[in-house]
mmCIF file of C-alpha atoms in Angstrom:
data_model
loop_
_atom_site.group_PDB
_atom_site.id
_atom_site.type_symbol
_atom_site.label_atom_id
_atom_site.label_comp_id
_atom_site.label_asym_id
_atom_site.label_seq_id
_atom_site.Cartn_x
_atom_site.Cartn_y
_atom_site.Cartn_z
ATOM 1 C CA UNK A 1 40.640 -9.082 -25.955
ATOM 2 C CA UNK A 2 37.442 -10.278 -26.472
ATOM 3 C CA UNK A 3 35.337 -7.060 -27.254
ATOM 4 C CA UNK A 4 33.501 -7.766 -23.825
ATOM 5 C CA UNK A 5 34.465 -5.359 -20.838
ATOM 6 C CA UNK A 6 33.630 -5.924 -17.466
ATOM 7 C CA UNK A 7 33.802 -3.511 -14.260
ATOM 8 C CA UNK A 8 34.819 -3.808 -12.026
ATOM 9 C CA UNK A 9 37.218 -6.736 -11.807
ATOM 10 C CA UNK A 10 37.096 -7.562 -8.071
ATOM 11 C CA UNK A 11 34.088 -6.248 -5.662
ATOM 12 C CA UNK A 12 34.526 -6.700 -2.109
ATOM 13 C CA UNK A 13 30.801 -6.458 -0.609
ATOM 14 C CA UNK A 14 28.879 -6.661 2.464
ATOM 15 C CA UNK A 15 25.654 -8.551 2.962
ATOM 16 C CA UNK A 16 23.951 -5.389 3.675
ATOM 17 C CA UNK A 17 25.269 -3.446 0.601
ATOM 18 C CA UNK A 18 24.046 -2.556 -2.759
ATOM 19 C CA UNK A 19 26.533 -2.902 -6.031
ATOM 20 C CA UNK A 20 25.606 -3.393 -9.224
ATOM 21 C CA UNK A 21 28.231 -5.336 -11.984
ATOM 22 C CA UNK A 22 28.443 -3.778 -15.937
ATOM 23 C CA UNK A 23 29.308 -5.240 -18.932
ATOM 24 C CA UNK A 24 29.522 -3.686 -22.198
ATOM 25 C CA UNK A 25 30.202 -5.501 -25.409
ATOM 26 C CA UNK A 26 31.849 -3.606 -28.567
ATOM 27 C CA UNK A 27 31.039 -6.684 -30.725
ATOM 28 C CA UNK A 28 27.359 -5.482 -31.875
ATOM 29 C CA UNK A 29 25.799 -8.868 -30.487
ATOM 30 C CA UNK A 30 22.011 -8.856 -30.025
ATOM 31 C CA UNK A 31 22.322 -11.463 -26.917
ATOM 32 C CA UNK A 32 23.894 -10.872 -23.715
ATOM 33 C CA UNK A 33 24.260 -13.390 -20.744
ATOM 34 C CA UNK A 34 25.209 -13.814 -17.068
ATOM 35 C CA UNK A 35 26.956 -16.514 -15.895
ATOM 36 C CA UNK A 36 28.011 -17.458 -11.908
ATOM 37 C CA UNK A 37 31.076 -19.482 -12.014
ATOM 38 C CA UNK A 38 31.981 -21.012 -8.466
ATOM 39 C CA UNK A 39 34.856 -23.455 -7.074
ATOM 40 C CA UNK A 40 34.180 -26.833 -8.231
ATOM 41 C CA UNK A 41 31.008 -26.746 -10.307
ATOM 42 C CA UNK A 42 30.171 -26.034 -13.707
ATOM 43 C CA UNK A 43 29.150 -22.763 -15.039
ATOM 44 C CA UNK A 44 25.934 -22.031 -14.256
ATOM 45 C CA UNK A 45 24.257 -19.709 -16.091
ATOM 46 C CA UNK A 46 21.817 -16.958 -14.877
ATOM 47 C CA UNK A 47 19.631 -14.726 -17.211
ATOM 48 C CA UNK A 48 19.594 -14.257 -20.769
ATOM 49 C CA UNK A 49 18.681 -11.300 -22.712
ATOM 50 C CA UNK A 50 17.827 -11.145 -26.458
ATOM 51 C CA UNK A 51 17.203 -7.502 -27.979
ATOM 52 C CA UNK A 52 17.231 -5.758 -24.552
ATOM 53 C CA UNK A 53 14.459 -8.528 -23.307
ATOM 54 C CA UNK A 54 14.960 -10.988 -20.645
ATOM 55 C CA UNK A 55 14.140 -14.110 -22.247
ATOM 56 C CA UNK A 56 15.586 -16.604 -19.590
ATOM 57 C CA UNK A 57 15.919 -16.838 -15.910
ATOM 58 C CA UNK A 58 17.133 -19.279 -14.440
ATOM 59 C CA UNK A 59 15.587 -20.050 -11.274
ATOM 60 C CA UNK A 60 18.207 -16.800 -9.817
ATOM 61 C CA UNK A 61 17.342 -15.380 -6.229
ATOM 62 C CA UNK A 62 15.742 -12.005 -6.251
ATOM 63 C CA UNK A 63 18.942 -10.760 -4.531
ATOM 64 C CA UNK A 64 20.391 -10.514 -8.130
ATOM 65 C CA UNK A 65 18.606 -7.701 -10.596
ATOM 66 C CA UNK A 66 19.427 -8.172 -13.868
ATOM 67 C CA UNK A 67 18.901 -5.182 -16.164
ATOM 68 C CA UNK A 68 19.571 -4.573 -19.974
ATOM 69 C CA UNK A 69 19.084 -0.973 -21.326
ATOM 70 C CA UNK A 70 20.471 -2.057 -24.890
ATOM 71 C CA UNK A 71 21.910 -4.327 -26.797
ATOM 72 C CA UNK A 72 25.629 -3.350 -25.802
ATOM 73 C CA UNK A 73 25.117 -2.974 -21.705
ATOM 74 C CA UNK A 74 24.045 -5.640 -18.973
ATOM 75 C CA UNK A 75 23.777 -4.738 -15.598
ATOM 76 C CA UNK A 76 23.406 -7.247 -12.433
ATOM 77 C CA UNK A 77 22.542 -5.460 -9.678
ATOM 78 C CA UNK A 78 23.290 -7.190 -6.039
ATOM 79 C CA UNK A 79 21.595 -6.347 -3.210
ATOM 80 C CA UNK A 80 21.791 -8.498 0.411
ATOM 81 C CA UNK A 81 23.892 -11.199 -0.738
ATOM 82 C CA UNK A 82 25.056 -14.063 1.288
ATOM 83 C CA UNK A 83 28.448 -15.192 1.577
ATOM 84 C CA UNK A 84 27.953 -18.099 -0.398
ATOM 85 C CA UNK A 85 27.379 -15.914 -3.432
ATOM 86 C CA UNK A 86 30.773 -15.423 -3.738
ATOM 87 C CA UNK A 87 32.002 -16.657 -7.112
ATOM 88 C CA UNK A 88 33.185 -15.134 -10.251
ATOM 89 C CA UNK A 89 30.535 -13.672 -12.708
ATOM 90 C CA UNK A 90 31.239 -13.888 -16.035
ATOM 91 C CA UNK A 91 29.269 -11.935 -18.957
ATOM 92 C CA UNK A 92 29.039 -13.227 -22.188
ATOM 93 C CA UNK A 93 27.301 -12.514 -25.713
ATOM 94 C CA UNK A 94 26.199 -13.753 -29.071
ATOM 95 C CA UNK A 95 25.647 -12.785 -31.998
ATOM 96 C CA UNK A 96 21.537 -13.875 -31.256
ATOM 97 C CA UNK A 97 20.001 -15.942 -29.450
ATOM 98 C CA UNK A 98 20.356 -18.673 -31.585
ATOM 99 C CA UNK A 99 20.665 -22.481 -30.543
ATOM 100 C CA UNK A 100 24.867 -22.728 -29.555
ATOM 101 C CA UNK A 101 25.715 -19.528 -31.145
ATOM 102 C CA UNK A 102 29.561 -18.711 -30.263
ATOM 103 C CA UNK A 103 29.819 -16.791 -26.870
ATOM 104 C CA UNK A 104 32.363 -14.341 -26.238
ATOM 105 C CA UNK A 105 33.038 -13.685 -22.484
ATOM 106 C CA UNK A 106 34.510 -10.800 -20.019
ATOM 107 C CA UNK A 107 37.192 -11.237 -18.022
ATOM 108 C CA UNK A 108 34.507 -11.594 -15.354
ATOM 109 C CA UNK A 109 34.072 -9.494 -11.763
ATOM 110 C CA UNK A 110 35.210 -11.851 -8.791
ATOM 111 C CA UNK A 111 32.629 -10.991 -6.245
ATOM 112 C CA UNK A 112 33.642 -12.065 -1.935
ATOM 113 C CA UNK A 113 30.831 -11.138 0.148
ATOM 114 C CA UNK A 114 31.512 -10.941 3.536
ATOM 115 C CA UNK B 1 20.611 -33.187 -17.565
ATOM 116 C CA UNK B 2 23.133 -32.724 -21.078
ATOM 117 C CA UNK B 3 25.882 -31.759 -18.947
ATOM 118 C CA UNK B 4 29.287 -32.307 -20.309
ATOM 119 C CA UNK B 5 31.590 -34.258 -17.765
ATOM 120 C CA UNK B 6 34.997 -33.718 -18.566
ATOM 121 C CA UNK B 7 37.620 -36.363 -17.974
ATOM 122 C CA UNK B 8 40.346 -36.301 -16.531
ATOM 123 C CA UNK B 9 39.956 -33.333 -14.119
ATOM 124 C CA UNK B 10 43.627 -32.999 -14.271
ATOM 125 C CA UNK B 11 46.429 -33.435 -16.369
ATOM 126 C CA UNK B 12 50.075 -32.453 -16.211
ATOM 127 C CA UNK B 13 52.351 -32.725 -18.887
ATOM 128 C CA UNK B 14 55.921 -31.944 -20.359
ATOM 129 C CA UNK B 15 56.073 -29.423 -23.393
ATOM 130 C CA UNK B 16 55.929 -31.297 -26.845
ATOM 131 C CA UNK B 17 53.628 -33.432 -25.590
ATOM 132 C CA UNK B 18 50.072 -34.152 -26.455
ATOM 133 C CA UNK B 19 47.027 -33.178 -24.343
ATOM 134 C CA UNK B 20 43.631 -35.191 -24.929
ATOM 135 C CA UNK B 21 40.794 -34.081 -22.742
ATOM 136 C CA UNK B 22 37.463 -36.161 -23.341
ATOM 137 C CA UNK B 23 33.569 -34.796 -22.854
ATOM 138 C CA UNK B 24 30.899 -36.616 -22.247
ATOM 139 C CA UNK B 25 27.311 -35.457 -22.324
ATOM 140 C CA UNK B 26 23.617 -36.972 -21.756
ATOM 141 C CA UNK B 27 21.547 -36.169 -24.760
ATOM 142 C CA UNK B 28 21.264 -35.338 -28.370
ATOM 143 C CA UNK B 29 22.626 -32.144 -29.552
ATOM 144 C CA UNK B 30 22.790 -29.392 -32.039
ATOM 145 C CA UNK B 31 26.379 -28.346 -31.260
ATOM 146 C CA UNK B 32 29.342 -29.261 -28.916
ATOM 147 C CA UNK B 33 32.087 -26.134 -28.096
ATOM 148 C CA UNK B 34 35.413 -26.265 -26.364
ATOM 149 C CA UNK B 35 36.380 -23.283 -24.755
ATOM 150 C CA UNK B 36 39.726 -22.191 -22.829
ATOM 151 C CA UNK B 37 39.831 -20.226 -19.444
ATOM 152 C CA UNK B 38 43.068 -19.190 -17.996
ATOM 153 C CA UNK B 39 43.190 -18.880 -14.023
ATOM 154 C CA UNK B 40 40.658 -16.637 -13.213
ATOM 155 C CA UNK B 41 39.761 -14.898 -16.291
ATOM 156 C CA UNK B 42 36.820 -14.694 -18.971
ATOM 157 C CA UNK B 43 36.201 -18.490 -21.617
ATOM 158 C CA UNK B 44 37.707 -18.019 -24.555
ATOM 159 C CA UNK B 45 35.761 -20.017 -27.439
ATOM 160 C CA UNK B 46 38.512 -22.329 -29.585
ATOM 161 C CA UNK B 47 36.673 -24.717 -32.019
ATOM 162 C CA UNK B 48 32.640 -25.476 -32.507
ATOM 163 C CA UNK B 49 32.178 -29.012 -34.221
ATOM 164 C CA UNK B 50 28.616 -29.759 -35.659
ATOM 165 C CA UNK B 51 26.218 -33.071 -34.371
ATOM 166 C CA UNK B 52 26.621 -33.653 -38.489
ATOM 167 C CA UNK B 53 30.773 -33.774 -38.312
ATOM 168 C CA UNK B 54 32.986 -36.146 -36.658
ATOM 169 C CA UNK B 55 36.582 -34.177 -36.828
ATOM 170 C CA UNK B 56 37.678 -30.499 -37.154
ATOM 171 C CA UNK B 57 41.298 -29.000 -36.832
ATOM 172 C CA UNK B 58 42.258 -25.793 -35.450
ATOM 173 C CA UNK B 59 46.053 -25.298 -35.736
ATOM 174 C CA UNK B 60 47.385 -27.412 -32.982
ATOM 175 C CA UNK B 61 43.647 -28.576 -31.618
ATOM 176 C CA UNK B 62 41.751 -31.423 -33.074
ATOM 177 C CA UNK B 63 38.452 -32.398 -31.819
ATOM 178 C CA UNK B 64 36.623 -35.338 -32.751
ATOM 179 C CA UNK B 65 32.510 -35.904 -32.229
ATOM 180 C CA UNK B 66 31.095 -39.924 -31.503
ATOM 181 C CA UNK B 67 27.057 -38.996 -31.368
ATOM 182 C CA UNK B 68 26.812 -42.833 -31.080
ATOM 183 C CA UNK B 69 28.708 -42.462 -27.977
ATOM 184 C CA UNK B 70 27.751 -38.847 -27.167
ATOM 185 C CA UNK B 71 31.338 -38.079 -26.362
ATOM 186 C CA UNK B 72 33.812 -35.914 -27.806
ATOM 187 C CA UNK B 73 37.954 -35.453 -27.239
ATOM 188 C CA UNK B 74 40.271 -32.406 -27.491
ATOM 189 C CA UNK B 75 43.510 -32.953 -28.716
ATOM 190 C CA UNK B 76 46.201 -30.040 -28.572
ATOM 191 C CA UNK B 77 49.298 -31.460 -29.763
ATOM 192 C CA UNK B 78 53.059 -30.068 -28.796
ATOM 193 C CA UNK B 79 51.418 -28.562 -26.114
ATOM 194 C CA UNK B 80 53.305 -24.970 -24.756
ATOM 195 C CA UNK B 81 53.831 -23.748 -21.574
ATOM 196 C CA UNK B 82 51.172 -21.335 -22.643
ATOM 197 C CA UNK B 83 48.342 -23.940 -23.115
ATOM 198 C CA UNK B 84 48.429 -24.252 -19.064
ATOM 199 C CA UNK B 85 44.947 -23.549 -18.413
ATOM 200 C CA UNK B 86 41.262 -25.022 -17.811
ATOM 201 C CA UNK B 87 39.669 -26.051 -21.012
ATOM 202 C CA UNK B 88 35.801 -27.258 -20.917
ATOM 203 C CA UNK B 89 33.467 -28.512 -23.035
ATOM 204 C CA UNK B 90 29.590 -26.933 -23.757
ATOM 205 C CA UNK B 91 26.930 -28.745 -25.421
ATOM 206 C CA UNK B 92 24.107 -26.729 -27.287
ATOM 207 C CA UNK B 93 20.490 -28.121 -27.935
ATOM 208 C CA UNK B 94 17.283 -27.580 -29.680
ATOM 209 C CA UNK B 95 15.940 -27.931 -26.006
ATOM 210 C CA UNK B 96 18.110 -25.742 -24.443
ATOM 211 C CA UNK B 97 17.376 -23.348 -26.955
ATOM 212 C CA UNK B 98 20.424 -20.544 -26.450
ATOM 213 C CA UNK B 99 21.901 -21.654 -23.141
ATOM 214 C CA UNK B 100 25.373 -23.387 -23.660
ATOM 215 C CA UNK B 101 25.414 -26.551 -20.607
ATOM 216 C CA UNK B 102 29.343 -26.748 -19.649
ATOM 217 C CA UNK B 103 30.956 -29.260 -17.897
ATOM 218 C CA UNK B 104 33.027 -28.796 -15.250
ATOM 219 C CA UNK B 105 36.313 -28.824 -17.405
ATOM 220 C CA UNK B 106 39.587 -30.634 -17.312
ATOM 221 C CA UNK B 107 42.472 -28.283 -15.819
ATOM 222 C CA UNK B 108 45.826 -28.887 -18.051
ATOM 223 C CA UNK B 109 49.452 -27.735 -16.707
ATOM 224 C CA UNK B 110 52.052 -27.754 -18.726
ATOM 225 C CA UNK B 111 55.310 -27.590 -17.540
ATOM 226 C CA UNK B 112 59.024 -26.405 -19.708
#
């Protein structure tokens, strides 16, 4: 195990419906990340947070709601997805934000939208 | 783009064997990381080799670094059954400040 937890594993959604994704890491990491990983193409990464504050965003679709209470919980809250936003989203985190610090990942939640 | 393009996309192999995946990538960097995924699950970091070194060894994995070249190879040697997974490569730079820029990673099979 990694020290990084995700829930829930697989998420069958609707385009219409609201879910929201959690990760929680045990590792006391200051830097927490969300990563879309989809058939065929790289990882892409998503938002970073630092200390509880966004500090990267990478061009995402307002559809996904990123949200960071503390250091140890991320949230990505979904909300009228499309179908081609089905992938498998990975969290990760760091000890900071430093420049290529070691990530550790979750097992990931693999999203289908319908 | 830094991306790393891993090469091959594929490769099968008998146990005992070696495995050498290669990396490519686009532009100067602070770091290069090889990390393991098994079918469908979370990365799992193996080895982190410095723009400043040109080899590390990890038990069985050896990577080497050509900044001339901007490439870098993974070698696991007497590969297992259990090494049957996707392994890719992330590049970290000044410019992309904490974002890691993976490539698209080389899946490995290994069969008994």
């Amino acid at each position: 195990e990694t020290g990084v937890t995700q829930t829930p594993r697989h998420l069958v959604m609707g385009m219409t419906n609201k879910k929201s994704l959690k990760c929680e890491q045990h590792l006391g990491h200051n830097a927490m990340y969300w990563y879309k990983q989809s058939a065929k193409k790289p990882l892409e990464l998503m938002f970073v947070y630092n200390f509880k504050e966004q500090t990267e965003n990478n061009s995402v679709p307002s559809r996904f709601s990123p949200e960071c209470p503390n250091s140890s919980h991320l949230f990505l809250h979904l909300h009228t997805l499309q179908p081609e936003d089905s992938a498998l989203y990975l969290c990760a985190s760091s000890r900071d934000r430093g420049v290529g610090n070691e990530q550790f990942f979750g097992p990931g939640t693999r999203l289908t939208v319908l | 783009s830094q991306q790393g393009e891993e090469d091959p996309q594929a490769l099968s192999i008998q146990e005992g064997e070696n495995a050498t995946m290669n990396c490519s990538y686009k532009t100067s960097i602070n770091n290069l990381q090889w990390y393991r995924q098994n079918s469908g699950r979370g990365l799992v970091h193996l080895i982190l080799i410095r723009s400043n070194e040109r080899e590390k060894h990890s038990g069985r994995l050896r990577v080497t670094l050509d900044t001339s070249k901007k490439s870098s190879s993974l070698l696991i040697t007497a590969s297992r059954a259990a090494d049957t997974a996707s392994y890719f490569c992330a590049t970290a730079s000044n410019q992309a400040g904490t974002a890691l820029i993976f490539g698209k990673g080389t899946t490995l099979s290994v069969s008994s």
